[in-house]
Structures are given as structure tokens and as C-alpha cells.
C-alpha positions as semicolon CSV with decimal commas, in nm:
position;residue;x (nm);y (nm);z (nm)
1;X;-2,240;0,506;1,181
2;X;-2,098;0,216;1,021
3;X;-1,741;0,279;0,810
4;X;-1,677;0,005;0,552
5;X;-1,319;0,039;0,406
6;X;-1,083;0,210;0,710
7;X;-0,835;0,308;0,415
8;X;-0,750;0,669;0,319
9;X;-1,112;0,782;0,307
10;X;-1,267;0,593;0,531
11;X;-1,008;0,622;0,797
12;X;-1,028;0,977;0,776
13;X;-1,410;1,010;0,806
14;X;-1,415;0,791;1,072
15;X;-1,152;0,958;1,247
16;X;-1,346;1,279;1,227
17;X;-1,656;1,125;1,369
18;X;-1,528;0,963;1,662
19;X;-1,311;1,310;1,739
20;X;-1,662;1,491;1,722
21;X;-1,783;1,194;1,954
22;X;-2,056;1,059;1,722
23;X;-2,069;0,655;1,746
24;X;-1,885;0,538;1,479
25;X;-1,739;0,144;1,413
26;X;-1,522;0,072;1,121
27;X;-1,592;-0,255;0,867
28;X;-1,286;-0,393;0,775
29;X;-1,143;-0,731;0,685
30;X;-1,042;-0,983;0,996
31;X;-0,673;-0,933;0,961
32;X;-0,744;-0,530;0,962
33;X;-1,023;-0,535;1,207
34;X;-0,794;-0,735;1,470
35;X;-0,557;-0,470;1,421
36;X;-0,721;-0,172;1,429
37;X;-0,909;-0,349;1,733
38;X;-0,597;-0,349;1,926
39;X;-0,411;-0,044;1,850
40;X;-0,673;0,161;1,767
41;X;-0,702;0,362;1,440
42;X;-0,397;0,619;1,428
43;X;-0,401;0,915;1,247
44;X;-0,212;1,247;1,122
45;X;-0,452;1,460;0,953
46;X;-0,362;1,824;0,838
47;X;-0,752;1,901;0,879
48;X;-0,835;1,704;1,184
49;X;-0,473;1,676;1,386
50;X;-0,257;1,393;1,486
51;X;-0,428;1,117;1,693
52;X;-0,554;0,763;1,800
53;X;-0,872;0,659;1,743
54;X;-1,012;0,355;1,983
55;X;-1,316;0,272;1,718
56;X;-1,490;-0,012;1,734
57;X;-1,377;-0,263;1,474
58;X;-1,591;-0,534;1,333
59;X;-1,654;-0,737;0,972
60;X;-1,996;-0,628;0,918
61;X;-2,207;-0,336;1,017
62;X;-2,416;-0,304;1,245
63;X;-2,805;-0,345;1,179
64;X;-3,003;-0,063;1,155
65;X;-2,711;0,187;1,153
66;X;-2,609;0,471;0,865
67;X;-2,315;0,308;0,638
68;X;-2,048;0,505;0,441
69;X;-1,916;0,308;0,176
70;X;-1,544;0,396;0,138
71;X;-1,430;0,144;-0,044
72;X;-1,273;0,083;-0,417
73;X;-1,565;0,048;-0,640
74;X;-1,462;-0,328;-0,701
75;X;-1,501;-0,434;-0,389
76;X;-1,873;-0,387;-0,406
77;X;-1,980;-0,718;-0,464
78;X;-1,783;-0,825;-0,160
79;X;-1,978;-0,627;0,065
80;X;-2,353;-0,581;-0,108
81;X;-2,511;-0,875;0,086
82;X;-2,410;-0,750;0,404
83;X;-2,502;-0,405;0,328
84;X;-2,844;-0,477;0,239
85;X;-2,889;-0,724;0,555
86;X;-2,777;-0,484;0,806
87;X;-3,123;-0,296;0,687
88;X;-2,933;0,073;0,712
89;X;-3,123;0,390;0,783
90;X;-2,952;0,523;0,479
91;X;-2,603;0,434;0,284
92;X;-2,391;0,657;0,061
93;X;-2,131;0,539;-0,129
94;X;-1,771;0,762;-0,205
95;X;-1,633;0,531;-0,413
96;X;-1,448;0,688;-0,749
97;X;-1,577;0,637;-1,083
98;X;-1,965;0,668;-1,234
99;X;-2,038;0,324;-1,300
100;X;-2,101;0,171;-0,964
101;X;-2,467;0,366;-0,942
102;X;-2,652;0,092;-1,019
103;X;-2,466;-0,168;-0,836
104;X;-2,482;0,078;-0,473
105;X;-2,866;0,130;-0,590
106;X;-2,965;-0,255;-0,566
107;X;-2,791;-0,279;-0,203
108;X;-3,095;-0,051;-0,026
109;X;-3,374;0,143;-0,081
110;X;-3,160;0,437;0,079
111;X;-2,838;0,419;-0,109
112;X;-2,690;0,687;-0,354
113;X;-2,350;0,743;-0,460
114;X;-2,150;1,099;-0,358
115;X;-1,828;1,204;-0,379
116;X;-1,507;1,307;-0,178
117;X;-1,211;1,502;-0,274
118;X;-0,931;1,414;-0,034
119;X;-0,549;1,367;-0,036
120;X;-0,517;1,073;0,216
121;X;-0,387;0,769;0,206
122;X;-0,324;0,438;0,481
123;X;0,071;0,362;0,494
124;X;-0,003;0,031;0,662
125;X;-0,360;-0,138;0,814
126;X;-0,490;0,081;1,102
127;X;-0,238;0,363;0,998
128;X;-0,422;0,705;0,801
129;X;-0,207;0,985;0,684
130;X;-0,411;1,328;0,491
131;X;-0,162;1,545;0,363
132;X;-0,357;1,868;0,299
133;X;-0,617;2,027;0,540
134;X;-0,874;2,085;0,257
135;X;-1,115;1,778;0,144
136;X;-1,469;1,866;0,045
137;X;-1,792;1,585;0,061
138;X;-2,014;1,589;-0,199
139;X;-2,364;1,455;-0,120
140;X;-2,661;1,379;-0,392
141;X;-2,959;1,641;-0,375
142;X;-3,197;1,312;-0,340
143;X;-2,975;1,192;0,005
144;X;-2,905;1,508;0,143
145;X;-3,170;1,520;0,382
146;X;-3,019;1,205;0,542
147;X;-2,836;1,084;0,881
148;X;-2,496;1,074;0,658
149;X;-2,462;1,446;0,571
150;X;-2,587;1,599;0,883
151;X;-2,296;1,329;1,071
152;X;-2,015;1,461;0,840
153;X;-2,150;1,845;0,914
154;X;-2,096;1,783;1,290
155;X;-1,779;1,601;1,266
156;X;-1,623;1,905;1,098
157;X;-1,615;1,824;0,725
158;X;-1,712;2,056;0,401
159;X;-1,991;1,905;0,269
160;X;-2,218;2,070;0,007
161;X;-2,526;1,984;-0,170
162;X;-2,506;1,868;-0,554
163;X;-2,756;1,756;-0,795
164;X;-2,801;1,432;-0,940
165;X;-2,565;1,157;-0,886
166;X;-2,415;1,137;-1,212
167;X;-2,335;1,492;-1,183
168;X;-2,152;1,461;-0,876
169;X;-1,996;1,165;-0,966
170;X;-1,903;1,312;-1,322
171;X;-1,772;1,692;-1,146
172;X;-1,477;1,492;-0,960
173;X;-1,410;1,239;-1,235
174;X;-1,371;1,457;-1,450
175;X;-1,046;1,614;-1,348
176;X;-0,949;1,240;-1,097
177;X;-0,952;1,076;-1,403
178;X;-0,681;1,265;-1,621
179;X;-0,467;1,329;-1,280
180;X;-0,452;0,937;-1,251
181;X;-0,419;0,855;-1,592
182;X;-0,107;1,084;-1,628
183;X;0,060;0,985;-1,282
184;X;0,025;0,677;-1,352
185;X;0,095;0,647;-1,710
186;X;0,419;0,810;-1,641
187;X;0,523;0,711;-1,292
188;X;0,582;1,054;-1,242
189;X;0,433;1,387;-1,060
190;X;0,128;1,553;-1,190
191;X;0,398;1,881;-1,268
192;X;0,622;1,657;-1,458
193;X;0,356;1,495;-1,674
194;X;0,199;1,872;-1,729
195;X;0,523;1,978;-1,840
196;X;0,642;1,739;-2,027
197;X;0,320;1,626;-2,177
198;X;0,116;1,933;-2,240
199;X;-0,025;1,874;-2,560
200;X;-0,090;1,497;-2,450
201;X;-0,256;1,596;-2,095
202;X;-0,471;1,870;-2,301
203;X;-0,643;1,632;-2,531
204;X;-0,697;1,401;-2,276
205;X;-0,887;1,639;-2,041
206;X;-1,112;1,724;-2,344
207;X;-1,244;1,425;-2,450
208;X;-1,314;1,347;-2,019
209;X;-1,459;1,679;-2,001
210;X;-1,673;1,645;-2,278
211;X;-1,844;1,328;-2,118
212;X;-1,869;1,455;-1,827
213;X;-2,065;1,756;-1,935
214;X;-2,253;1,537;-2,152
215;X;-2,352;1,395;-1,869
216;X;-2,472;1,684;-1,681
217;X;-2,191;1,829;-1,515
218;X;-2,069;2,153;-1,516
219;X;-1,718;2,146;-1,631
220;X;-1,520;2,256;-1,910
221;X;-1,205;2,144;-2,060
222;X;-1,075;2,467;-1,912
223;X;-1,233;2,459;-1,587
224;X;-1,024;2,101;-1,571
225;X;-0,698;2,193;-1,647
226;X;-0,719;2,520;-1,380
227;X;-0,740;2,256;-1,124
228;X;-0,498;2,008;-1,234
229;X;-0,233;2,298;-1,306
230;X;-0,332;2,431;-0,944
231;X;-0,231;2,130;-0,764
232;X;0,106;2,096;-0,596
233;X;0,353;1,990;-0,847
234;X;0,490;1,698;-0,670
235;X;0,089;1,559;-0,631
236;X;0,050;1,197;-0,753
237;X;-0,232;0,943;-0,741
238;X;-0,398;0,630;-0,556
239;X;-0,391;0,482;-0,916
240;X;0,007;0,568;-0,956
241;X;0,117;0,444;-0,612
242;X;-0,109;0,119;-0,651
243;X;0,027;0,064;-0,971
244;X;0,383;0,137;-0,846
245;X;0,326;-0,097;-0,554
246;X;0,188;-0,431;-0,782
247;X;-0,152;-0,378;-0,562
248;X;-0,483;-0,414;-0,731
249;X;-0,590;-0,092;-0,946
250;X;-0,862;0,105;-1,019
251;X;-0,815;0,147;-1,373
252;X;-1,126;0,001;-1,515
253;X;-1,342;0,272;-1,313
254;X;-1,087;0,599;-1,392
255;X;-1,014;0,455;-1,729
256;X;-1,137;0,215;-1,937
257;X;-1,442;0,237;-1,809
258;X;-1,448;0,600;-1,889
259;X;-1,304;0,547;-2,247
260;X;-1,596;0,281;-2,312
261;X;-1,895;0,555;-2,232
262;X;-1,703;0,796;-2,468
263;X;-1,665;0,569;-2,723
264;X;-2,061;0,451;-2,664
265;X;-2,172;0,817;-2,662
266;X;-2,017;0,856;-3,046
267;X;-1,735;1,143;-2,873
268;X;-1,377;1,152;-2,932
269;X;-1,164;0,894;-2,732
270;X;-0,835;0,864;-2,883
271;X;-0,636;1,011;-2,583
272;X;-0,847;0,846;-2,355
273;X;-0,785;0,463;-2,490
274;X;-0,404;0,577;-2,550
275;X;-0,392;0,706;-2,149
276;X;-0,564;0,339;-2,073
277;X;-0,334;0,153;-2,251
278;X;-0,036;0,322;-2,136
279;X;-0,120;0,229;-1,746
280;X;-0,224;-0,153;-1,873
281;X;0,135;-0,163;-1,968
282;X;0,280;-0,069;-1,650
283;X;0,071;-0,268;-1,500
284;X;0,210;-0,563;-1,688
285;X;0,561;-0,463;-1,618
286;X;0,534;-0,438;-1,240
287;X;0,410;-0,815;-1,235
């Protein structure tokens, strides 16, 4: 099983694997690669323990080998040709946001996007911290009959069947979008931004929840802001710390990208575009 993107995600499931001793290399960049190569991948998981990894670490996967795709959804184009030359027996994507489908499609015959709900994060290259012991893998109905999802099954994960990928992709956007919108609109805790945004955060869900179930998922506006309001309080985002650290964002694929299918669709969009703009700002400021 080939890894590509040891961050958060990918650390974790590749973590997992090798502790359930099912080969497993990691695709990284050089400088990461060399590290992780000589330390090994350390990790402190509240699911899977505390513990160092000595994973294979290399630029490109290996031919004829599964792939997990676990990076940011703009690094695809970095990594498509050598996806589709490695020839994989299958590859499924976890990268946030809906519309990457196409562009994961083109790379192989085998490829479909899922989804993973996780709170992890890498504090430096080679280093992978989760912070709660749940995380759930969502896998296509079209890909579950695959190499990928009977892997993550052994290695000790929650993975469940959904139905198209849209839908899967759409069921965690849904509430991942408003959560890093409001984080990182505010630079402040998901409990802070509920509280002192209410009538703000309740708007926004709607018009995300609307697409979404548009699109075939089954959420409500409700159903949304149960989950949000049942996260710890202090919770934040990938989007808030990268936007609080100057790094590169994801705010096209849980934002404007979002806003541009609601607006395309004829639905409401006015939070949405407000939420967008209010994270392009910060963005500006931390440069």
C-alpha cells in the first residue's frame, strides 16, 4: 500500500497499517522522505497509541501497488502522472472538498474519491499527532469491494460503506466546510464562533446544507449544526491553523469553491461568499 501525503491523514493511516503489519511505504517529498527515512514516522495517536513507525519512504509509489491519496486536493496535479504510471490495483482519494472527482477519475481506471473524518495533524515532517480516538473512513459503494477498504478494516479503522461519491464527499463537507469557514474567519474556537456568531454560523450551515442535499446527501441544516455544537468547544481547523501559520490554504475547495456551485445551482449564497471573503482577508493580513 502506497501512502502519498504522510501529513495528518496520511500519517495516521499509514501508521495504522504498518502497526497491523500490512506493507505499507509512504510518498512524500525528498526533504520529508529523507526524514521520515531516518527517524522513522513517529506518532501519538489516541486511537492507535504512541509509537515509531520504520516505513519505507520513497517519492513515488510503487508499481502495481494500492495508493491512498492523502493529500490537499491542490496538490493533485503534482502527483497525477505518477499515480497513473505506477498502474495501481486501485486508488482512493481522501482529499476534502467535492470538486477534485474528476481530476482523481482521469489518474486510473480504479480511482474514486472517499472521505475521512479525523482530528490529526503533523507538528513537524515525520511527526503525526490525532487528538481524539474516534475517526471514521468513508469508502464509495462503486470501490468498496477493493484492496483499500478491506486494508483499513484490518489495520483497525471504522470504515463504512456510502453511496455515490458526491454523496460521501457532500455528507462531510457539509458540516467541514462551515467548521473551517468560522475558525478561520475568526481565528477563534469553533465554541467561540457558535457563541458569538449564532445567527451568522446558522445561515451559513443552511445555504451548505442545502447543496449538499441537493446533491444527494442526507443532511439537514439541523442534522449540521448537532454536530458542530457537539464538538469540543476549544476544536479548530486545518484551514484556521494554515491560515494562522501563512501556509498554503484550502479555501478554494471548503469555500469558494463551495459558494460557486451554490451560486451555479440558483440557491442562496450570501453567507457563504461573506464566510469566503472573510478568510481571503486574513489571508491577506498574515502575508
Amino acid at each position: 500500500m502506497s501512502i502519498i501525503g504522510p501529513g495528518g491523514v496520511g500519517g495516521i493511516v499509514a501508521g495504522a497499517l504498518f502497526q497491523a503489519s500490512i506493507p505499507v511505504q509512504v510518498v512524500a517529498r525528498p526533504s520529508t522522505a529523507s526524514i521520515i527515512a531516518e527517524r522513522g514516522l513517529r506518532v501519538r495517536s489516541a486511537q492507535f497509541g504512541e509509537f515509531t513507525a520504520k516505513i519505507p519512504a520513497v517519492t513515488e509509489p510503487s508499481p502495481g501497488s494500492a495508493i491512498i491519496i492523502a493529500t490537499k486536493a491542490y496538490s493533485l496535479p503534482e502527483i497525477a502522472e505518477s499515480v497513473a504510471a505506477a498502474k495501481p490495483t486501485q486508488v482512493i482519494a481522501l482529499c476534502n472538498g467535492v470538486a477534485h472527482i474528476e481530476q482523481v477519475a482521469a489518474m486510473d481506471p480504479t480511482a474514486a474519491c472517499g472521505s475521512i473524518r479525523i482530528f490529526a495533524e503533523r507538528t513537524e515532517p515525520g511527526v503525526i499527532v490525532q487528538h481524539t480516538p474516534q475517526s471514521l473512513i468513508v469508502i464509495p459503494e462503486a470501490a468498496w469491494d477493493g484492496p483499500v477498504a478491506r486494508s483499513l478494516i484490518a489495520a483497525g479503522f471504522n470504515v463504512a460503506k456510502g453511496g455515490t461519491e458526491e454523496q460521501v464527499l457532500w455528507e462531510k463537507l457539509s458540516m467541514l466546510s462551515p467548521l473551517a469557514l468560522l475558525t478561520a474567519g475568526t481565528g477563534s474556537t469553533i465554541g467561540q464562533a457558535l457563541s458569538a456568531e449564532s445567527e451568522f454560523a446558522e445561515g451559513l450551515v443552511a445555504e451548505v446544507a442545502a447543496l449538499a442535499a441537493r446533491s444527494g446527501a442526507n443532511v439537514s441544516a439541523e442534522s449540521v449544526m448537532s454536530l458542530l455544537r457537539s464538538l469540543e468547544p476549544d476544536s479548530t481547523s486545518s484551514l484556521a491553523r494554515d491560515v494562522a501559520a501563512g501556509n498554503r490554504t484550502e479555501l478554494a475547495a471548503l469555500g469558494s469553491q463551495v459558494a460557486d456551485l451554490a451560486e451555479k445551482a440558483g440557491l442562496a449564497h450570501d453567507y457563504l461568499s461573506a464566510a469566503v471573503a472573510r478568510v481571503a482577508d486574513r489571508i491577506e493580513g498574515e502575508r
